[in-house]
XYZ file of C-alpha atoms in Angstrom:
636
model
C 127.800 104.761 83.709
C 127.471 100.839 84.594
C 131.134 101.212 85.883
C 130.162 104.720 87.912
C 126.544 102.694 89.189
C 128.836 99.701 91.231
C 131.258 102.001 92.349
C 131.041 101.609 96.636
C 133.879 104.088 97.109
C 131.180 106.988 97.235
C 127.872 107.744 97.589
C 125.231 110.322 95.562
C 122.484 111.894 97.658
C 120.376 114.618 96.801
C 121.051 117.880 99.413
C 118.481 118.095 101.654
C 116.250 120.985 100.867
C 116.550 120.049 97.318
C 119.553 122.469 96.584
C 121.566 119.742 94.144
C 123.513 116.654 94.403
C 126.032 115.475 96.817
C 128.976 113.024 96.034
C 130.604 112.260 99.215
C 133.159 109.479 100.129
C 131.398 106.302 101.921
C 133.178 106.494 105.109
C 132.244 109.850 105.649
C 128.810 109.050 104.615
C 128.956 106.159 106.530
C 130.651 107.778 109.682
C 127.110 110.531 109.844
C 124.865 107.953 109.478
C 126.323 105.582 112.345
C 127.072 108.741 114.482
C 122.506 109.287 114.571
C 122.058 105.436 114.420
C 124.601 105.199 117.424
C 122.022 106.900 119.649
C 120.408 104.460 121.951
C 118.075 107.016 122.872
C 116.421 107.104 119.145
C 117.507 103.206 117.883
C 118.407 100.144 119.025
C 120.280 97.624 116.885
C 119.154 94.744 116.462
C 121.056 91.200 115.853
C 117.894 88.623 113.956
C 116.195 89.937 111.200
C 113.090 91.430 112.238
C 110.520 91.053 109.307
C 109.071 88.079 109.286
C 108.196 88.132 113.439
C 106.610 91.563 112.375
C 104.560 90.279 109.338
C 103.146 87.682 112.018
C 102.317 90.299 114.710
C 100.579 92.328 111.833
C 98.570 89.864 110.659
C 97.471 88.356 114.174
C 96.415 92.138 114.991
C 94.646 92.820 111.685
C 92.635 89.259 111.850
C 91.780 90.149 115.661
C 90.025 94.043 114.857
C 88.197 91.834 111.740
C 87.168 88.859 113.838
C 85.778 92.087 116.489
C 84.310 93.440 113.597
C 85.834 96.635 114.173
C 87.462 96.681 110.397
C 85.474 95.353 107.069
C 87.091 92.453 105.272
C 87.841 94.932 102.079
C 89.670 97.059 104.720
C 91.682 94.055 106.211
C 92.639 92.994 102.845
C 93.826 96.500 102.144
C 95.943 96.565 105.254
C 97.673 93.431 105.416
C 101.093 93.598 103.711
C 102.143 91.140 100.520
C 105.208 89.675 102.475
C 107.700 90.427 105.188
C 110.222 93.342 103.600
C 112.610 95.702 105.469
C 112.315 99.524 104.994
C 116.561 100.755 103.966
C 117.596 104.087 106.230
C 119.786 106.962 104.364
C 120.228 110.484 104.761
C 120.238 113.518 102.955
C 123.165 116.197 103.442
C 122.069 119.618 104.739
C 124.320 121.771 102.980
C 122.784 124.620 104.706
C 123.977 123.529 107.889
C 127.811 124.126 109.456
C 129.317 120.544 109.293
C 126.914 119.554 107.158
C 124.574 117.242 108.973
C 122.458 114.640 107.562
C 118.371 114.526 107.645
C 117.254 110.864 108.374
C 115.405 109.478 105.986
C 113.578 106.036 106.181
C 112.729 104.282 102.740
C 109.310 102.604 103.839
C 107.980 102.277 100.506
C 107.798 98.440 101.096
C 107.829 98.413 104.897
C 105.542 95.929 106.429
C 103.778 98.497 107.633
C 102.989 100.794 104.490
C 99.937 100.136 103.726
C 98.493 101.107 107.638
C 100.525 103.860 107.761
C 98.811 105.524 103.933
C 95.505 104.503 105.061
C 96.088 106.209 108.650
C 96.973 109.244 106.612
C 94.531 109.769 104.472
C 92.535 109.499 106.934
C 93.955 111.823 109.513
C 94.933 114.729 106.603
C 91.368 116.144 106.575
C 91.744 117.293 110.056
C 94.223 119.903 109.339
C 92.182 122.108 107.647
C 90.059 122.151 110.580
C 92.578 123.076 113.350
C 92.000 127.071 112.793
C 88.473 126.553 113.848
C 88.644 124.043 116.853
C 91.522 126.595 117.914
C 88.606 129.518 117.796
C 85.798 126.769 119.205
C 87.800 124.680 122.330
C 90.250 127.667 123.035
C 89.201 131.003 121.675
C 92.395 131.587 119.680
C 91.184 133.118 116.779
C 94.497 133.500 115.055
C 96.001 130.330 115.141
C 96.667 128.978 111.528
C 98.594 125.832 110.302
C 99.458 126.535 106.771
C 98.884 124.583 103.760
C 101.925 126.018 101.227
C 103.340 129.498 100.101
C 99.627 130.356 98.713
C 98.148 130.381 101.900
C 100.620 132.471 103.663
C 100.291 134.980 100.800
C 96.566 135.446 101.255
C 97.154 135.436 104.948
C 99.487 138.185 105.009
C 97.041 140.399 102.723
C 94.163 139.850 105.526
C 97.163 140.948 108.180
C 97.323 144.106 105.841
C 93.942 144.321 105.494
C 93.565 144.235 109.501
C 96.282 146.505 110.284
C 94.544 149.115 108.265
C 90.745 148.874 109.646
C 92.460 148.500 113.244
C 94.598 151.343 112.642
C 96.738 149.471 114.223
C 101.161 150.467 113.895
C 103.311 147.769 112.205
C 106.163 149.317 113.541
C 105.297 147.510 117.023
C 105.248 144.132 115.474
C 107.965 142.338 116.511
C 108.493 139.176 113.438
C 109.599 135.887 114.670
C 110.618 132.450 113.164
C 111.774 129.125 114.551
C 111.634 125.739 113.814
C 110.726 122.697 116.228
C 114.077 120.661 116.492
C 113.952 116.789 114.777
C 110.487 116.711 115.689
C 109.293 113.492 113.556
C 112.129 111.901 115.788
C 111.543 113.407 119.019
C 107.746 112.631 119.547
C 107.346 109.728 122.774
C 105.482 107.142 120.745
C 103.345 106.302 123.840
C 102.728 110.151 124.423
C 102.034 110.157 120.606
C 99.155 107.368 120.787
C 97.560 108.683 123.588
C 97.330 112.443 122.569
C 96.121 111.232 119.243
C 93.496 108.743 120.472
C 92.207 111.725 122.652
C 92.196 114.384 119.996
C 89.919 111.274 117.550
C 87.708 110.475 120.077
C 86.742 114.673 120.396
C 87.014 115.476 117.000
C 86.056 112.008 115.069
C 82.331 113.475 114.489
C 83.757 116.236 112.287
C 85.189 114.086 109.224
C 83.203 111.277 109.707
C 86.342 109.189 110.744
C 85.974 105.667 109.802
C 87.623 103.785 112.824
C 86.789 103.010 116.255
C 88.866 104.107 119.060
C 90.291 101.200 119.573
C 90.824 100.312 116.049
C 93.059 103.573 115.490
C 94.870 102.830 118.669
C 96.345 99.584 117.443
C 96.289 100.540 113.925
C 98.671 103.662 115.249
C 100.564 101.340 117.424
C 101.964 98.806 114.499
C 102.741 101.894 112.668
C 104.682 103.920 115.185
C 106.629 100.728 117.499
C 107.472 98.458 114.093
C 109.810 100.682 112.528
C 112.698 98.773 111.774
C 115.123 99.671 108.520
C 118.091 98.118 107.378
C 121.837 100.015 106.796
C 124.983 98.331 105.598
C 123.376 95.179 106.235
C 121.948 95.604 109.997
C 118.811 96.250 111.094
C 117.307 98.595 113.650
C 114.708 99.476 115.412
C 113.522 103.380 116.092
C 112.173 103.556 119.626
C 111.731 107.004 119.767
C 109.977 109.331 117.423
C 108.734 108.298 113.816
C 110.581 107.518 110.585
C 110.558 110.565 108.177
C 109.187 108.783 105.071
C 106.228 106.994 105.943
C 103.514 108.432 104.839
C 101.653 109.252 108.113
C 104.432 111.130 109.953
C 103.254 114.717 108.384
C 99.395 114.329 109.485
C 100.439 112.781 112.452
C 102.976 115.015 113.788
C 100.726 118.106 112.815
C 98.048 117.052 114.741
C 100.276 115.930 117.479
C 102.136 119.571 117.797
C 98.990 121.162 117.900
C 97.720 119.658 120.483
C 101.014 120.594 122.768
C 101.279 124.261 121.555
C 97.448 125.463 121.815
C 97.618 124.762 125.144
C 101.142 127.035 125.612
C 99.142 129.869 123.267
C 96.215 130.034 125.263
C 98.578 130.041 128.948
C 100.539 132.913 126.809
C 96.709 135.123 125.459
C 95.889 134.872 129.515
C 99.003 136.407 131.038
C 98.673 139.107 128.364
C 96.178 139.313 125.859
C 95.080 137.717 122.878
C 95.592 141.460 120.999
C 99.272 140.756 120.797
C 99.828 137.547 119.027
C 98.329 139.107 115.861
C 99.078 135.470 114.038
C 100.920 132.358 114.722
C 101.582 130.374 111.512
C 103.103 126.869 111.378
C 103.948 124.800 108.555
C 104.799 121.396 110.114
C 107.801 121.968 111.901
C 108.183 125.992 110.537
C 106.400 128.614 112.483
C 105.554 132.091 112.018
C 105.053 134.653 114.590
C 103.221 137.821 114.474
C 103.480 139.246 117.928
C 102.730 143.277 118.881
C 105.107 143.932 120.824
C 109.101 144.415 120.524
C 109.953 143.448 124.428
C 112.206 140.747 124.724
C 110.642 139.262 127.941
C 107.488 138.948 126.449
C 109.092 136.903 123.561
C 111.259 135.079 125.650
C 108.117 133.994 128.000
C 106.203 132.240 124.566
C 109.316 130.227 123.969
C 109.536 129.359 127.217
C 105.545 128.605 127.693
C 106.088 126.681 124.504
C 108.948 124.761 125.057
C 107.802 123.939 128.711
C 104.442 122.454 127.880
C 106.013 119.565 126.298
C 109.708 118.326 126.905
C 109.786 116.565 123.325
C 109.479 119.423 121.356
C 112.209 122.373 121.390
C 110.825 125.941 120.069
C 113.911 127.803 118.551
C 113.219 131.533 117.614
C 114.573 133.941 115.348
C 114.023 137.474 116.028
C 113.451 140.788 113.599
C 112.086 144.070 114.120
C 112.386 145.013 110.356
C 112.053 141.736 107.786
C 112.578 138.182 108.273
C 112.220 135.064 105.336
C 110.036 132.004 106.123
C 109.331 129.618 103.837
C 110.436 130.793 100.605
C 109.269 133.998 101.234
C 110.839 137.016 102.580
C 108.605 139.432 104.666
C 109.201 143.249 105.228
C 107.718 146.332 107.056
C 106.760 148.682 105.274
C 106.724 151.406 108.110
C 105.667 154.100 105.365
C 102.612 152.154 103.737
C 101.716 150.572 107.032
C 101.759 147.437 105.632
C 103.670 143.986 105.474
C 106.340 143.458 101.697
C 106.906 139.782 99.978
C 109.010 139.380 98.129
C 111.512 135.906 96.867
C 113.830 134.053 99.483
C 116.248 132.061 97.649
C 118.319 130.235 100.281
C 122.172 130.574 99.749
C 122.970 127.040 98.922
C 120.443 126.810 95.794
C 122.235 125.565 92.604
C 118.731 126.034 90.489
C 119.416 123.264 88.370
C 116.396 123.867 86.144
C 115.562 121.362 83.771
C 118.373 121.814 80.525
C 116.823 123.310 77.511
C 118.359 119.669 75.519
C 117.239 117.683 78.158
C 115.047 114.478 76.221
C 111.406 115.783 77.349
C 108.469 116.710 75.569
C 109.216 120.612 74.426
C 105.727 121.956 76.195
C 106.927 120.878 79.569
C 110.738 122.647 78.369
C 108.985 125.768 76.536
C 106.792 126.159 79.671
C 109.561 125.813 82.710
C 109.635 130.041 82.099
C 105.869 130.657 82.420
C 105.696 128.319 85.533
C 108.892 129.909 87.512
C 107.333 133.489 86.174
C 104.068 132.760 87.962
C 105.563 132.247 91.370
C 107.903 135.274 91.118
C 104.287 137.303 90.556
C 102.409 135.812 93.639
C 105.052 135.911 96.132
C 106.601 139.242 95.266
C 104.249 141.791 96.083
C 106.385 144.996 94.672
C 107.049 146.187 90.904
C 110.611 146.775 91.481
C 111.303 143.169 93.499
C 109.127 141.547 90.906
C 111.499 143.083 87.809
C 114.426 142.447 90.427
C 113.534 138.420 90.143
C 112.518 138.575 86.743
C 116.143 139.605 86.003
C 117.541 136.579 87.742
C 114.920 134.185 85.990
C 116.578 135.100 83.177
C 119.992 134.971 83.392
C 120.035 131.602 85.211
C 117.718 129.813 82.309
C 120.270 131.390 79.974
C 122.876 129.401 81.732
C 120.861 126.000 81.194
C 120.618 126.648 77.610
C 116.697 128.007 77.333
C 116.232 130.498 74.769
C 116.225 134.146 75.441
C 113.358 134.864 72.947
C 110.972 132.354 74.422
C 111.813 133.457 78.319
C 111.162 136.864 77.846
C 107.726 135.754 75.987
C 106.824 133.315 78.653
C 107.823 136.471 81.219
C 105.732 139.291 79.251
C 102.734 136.669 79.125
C 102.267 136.949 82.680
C 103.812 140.460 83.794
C 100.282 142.343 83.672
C 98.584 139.606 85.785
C 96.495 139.837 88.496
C 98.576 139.119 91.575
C 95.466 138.197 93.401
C 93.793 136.233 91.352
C 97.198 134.187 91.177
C 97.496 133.868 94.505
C 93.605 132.641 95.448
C 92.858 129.365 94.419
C 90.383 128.326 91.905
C 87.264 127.249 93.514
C 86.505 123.407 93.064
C 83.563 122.314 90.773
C 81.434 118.894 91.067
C 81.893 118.297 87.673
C 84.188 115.244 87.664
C 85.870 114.503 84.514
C 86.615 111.020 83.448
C 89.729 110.408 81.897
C 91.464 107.386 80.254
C 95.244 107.510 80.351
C 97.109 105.579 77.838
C 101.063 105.803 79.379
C 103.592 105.274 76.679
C 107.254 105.898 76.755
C 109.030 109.159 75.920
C 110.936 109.940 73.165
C 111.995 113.100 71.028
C 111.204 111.882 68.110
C 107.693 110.751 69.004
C 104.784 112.005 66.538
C 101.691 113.176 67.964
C 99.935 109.762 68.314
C 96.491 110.977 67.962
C 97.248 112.530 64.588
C 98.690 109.033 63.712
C 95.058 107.711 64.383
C 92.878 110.640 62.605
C 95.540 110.804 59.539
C 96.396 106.942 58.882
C 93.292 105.158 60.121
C 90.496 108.119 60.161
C 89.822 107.493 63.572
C 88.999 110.505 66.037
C 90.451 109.709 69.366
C 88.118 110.961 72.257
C 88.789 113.640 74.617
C 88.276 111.785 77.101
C 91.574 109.444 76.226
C 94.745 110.827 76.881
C 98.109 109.749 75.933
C 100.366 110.202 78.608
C 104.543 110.119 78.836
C 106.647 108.271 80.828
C 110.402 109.932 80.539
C 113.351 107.046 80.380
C 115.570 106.510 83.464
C 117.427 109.646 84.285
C 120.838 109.884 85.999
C 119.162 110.539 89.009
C 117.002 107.449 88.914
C 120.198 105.341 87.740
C 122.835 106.361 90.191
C 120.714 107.241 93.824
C 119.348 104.260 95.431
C 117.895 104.187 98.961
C 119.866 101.127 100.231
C 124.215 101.918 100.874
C 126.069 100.321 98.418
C 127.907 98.246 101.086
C 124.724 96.980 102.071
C 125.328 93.924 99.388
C 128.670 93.306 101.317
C 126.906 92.596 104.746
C 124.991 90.002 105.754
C 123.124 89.792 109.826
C 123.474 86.236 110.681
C 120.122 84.619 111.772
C 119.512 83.130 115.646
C 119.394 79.486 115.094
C 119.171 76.802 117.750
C 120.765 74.356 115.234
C 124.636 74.318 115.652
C 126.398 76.900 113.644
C 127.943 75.558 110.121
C 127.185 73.314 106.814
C 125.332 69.720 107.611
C 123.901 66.444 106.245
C 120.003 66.683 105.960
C 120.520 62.991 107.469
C 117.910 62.106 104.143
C 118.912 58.236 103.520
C 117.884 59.327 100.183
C 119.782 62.681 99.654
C 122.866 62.398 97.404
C 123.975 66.143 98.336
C 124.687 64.250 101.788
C 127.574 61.791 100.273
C 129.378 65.373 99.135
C 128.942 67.988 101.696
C 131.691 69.095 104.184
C 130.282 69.086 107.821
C 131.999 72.172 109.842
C 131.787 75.496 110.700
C 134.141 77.289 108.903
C 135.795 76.901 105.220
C 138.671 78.482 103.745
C 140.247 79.454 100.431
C 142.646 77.021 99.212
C 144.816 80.258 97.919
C 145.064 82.229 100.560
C 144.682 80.515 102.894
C 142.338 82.916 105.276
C 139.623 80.950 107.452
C 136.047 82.451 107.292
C 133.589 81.068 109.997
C 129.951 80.498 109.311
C 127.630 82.086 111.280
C 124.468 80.370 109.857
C 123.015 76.459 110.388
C 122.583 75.088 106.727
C 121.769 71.769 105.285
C 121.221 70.219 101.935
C 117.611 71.236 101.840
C 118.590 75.419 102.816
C 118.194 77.533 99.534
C 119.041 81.330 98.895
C 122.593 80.917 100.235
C 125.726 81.011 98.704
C 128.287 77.576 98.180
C 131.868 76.285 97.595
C 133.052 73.499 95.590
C 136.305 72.370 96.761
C 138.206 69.751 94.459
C 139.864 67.597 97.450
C 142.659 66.544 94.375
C 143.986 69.961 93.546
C 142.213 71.727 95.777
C 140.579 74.167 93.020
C 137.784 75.872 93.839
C 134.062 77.209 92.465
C 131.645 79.633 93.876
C 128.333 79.460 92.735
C 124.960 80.798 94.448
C 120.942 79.445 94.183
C 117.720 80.557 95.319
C 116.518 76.816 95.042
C 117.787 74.479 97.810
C 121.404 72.989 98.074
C 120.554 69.767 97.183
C 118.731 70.514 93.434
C 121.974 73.053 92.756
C 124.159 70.501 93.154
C 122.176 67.664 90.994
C 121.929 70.146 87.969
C 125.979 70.332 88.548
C 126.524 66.473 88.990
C 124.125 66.100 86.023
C 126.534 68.219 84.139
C 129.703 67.112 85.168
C 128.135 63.187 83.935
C 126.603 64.155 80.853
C 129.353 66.699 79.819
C 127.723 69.850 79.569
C 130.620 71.696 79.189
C 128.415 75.302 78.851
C 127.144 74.843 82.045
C 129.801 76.111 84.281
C 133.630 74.912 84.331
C 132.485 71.797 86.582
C 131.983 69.627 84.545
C 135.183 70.120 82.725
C 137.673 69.990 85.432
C 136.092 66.509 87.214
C 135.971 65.080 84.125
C 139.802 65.868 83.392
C 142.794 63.275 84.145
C 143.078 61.571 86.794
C 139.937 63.849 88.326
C 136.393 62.184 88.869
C 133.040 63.052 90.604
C 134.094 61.643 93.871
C 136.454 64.925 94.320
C 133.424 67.076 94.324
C 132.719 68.372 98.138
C 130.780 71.329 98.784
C 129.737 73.436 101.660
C 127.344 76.133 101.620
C 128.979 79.659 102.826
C 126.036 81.742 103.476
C 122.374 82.267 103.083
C 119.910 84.933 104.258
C 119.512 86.806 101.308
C 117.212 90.051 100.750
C 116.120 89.605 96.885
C 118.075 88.515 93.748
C 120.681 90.800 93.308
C 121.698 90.656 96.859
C 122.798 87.206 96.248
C 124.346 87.799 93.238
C 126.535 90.658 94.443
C 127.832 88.568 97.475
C 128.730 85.545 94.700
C 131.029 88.256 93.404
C 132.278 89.301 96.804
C 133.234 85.434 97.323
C 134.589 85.128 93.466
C 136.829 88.230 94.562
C 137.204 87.049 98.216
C 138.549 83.524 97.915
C 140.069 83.696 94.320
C 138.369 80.710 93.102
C 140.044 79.226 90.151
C 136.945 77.724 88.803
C 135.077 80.996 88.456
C 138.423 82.727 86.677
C 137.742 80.622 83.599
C 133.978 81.392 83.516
């Protein structure tokens, strides 16, 4: 596993879609990512490392909206990021796709700009659920919806029945369309994207109460969207187009920002015909869902057409059916004899359902359970007895395949096969009774006893209700072998503008004995090969997190070693060694104190610097081991 974890010759990447796990070689990985990062329309590349200058600009912004009193101090303090980090860009295959293209995905757990971009969201979420009515209040488009998950479609679609039967109205003149909007995080103008946003807050801010000033969300919106930079192999970018898919206020954002492009296409489309035949229009982020009474192509063709118009960002691709159609992970069917609209399961082609093993290490209610849980969705979404059985049958065989037992999925099944589908489907209304809970999180294991019989039966305590023991599983594969950041990443380092001449220097310290051993030059070489490396950096004696070489100028042996403290307190610890004999230190102290060598032989240059963290450093100290073939670190 340790051996499979530092392996750089491939790379393993969920599918996108979650449909399994993709091994793929690292060129070819490499080779799709380059080919979107490539495009100077999207992303520039950038040659200094970008954090710090944004940390700055963050910071002078944040302290200006506090100092104007448009933010609190407890707000400013939750905004302003720990330290200057770097977001890492990957992608995730689509399987499903010919060629099989990759989704980009940003990793801005620890971006700079994190913290403004969770607060913007959960801020900017609660207007969602009010789109449907400022669609029927600002536009009178009653039958606009933006859906929340399956659920909602499901009760949707049995108030569609419900209409088409009071209306009398004849579902076989409903024409069903899909489509998707094409890369849309990525293809939103980020100045179109402030100003559309700041004009939809400063209509709508009385409805949720929203906290910010105008201006305030402008600038707040502003860091968010123009300092997205992310790191790959080692270089950074810069998105200037679009935003990233993974920071956490792309999906309210982009929601809010689609709607207020498309409403205006919907209501051009209701007056050239009428507002009668778009029965619905359902979207789901970037997914939409057409309803539309009528089965002539022109008509369709003119809503694409009105929709992609409106807006040249966003490109409306439709797919057509007169008889069923799948959206979501649903499939919808007409029902021409009942009048009426079928659900039933969509399972996309490329699913591997790679349900949780029946000997997998987790605690057996969350394995016994995985049956009752899959059963329930196959009983909301399929609205028929025979598609219900069909999926049932399915269930079944494929949990038999992951090693579940037969007895217990049929139980789990039965449990929930006389249901009510509708009570499944609506969602439990929410009470104001807010339970208090204290979690005590403890580490998994199968052969854990039930702690709070531990306490009642050894020490007669009784553990309240109100306490509950919680379990954290171990590392899994997954969490062991994917990692955000490419491998090669630790084999690439940006060099850093400097005004300082490029290469290894005195600190000019009278005082500094690092300065009586250093080599002053821009390059260094390895004294078995050869090969001549050039250093793109300006370093010194005081310059820490950087990687060095010790030459011996006798017999030209060399070490490398590496040190997040500065050059000059590395290379005491080694001359303390090499005088005092420390043998376990490092081979130093052995070799210049062998014949005929003494400390005077010691020169040393430092090779690099401009580490990200820890292992970074350490990984690139290998790279040089490997690199140079210095004797020194053989014998280590």
């Amino acid at each position: 596993l340790i051996h499979l974890q530092k392996r750089t010759d491939i790379i393993i990447r969920p599918a996108d879609k979650n449909v399994g796990i993709v091994i793929l070689e690292s060129n070819v990985y490499e080779s799709k990512v380059l080919q979107q990062l490539q495009d100077t329309e999207f992303y520039n590349k950038l040659n200094y490392i970008p954090s710090t200058q944004i940390f700055k600009r963050i910071k002078f912004e944040l302290n200006q909206l506090f100092n104007n009193k448009q933010i609190s101090f407890y707000i400013l303090k939750l905004l302003l990021p720990m330290k200057p980090t770097c977001a890492t860009f990957y992608i995730l295959p689509k399987l499903h796709k010919i060629k099989c293209p990759g989704r980009p995905i940003v990793s801005g757990i620890q971006h700079v700009t994190s913290n403004i971009s969770k607060y913007l969201e959960r801020h900017l979420t609660p207007f969602i659920s009010h789109l449907h009515q400022i669609a029927i209040d600002e536009y009178q488009i009653d039958n606009y919806i933006v859906l929340k998950d399956t659920n909602h479609l499901l009760i949707e679609i049995e108030n569609i029945n419900k209409e088409l039967n009071v209306k009398n109205l004849n579902i076989k003149n409903l024409t069903l369309i899909t489509g998707d909007i094409t890369s849309l995080y990525t293809n939103i103008d980020q100045d179109d994207g402030i100003s559309t946003l700041m004009k939809f807050i400063s209509s709508y801010t009385h409805i949720t109460n929203f906290p910010l000033s105008l201006n305030a969300f402008g600038k707040l919106l502003d860091l968010v969207l123009k300092n997205n930079v992310f790191m790959f192999k080692g270089q950074y970018y810069h998105q200037v187009k679009g935003t990233a898919m993974g920071t956490a206020l792309a999906p309210p954002y982009a929601n809010i920002y689609v709607f207020c492009k498309e409403i205006v296409a919907l209501k051009q489309f209701i007056k050239k015909y009428s507002s009668r035949l778009l029965l619905r229009f359902f979207r789901f982020l970037d997914d939409i869902f057409i309803l539309l009474l009528s089965n002539d192509i022109l008509i369709i063709n003119e809503l694409q057409h009105l929709l992609n118009s409106t807006n040249p960002n966003l490109k409306y691709t439709f797919e057509i059916s007169k008889s069923n159609i799948h959206y979501l992970d649903v499939n919808i069917i007409k029902n021409s004899t009942l009048n009426r609209l079928e659900t039933s399961l969509y399972v996309k082609p490329s699913n591997t359902f790679q349900y949780l093993q029946f000997s997998s290490s987790h605690p057996r209610h969350i394995i016994n359970n995985i049956p009752l849980s899959l059963s329930n969705r196959i009983i909301r979404i399929c609205s028929s007895t025979t598609s219900k059985w069909y999926e049932f049958f399915n269930l079944f065989t494929r949990l038999l395949s992951r090693g579940h037992n037969a007895t217990n999925i049929l139980r789990k099944i039965l449990e929930l096969e006389n249901s009510d589908r509708h009570e499944l489907i609506q969602r439990p209304k929410k009470t104001n009774k807010k339970d208090i809970h204290q979690n005590v999180i403890i580490p998994f294991h199968s052969q854990l006893p039930n702690i709070r019989l531990i306490f009642q039966n050894e020490f007669s305590m009784n553990i309240p209700e109100n306490i509950r023991f919680i379990y954290k599983c171990d590392p899994n594969l997954h969490n062991l072998l994917i990692r955000s950041r490419y491998p090669h990443s630790f084999y690439d380092i940006v060099p850093e503008p400097d005004t300082n001449p490029l290469g290894s220097y005195r600190c000019q310290n009278p005082r500094c004995i690092t300065c009586k051993h250093i080599i002053e030059q821009d390059w260094f070489m390895s004294t078995v090969t050869n090969q001549i490396f050039i250093i793109p950096y300006s370093a010194n004696c005081g310059t820490s997190n950087l990687v060095y070489l010790i030459t011996c100028t006798l017999c030209h042996s060399q070490y490398v070693g590496t040190t997040s403290q500065t050059l000059r307190n590395r290379l005491n610890h080694h001359l303390t060694a090499i005088k005092n004999k420390y043998w376990h230190d490092t081979t130093c102290p052995e070799h210049f104190n062998s014949a005929q060598h003494s400390i005077e032989h010691l020169k040393i240059i430092i090779i690099e610097k401009n580490y990200i963290n820890e292992q970074h450093r350490l990984d690139r100290e290998h790279f040089w081991i490997k690199t140079l073939r210095a004797q020194l670190n053989a014998t280590t």
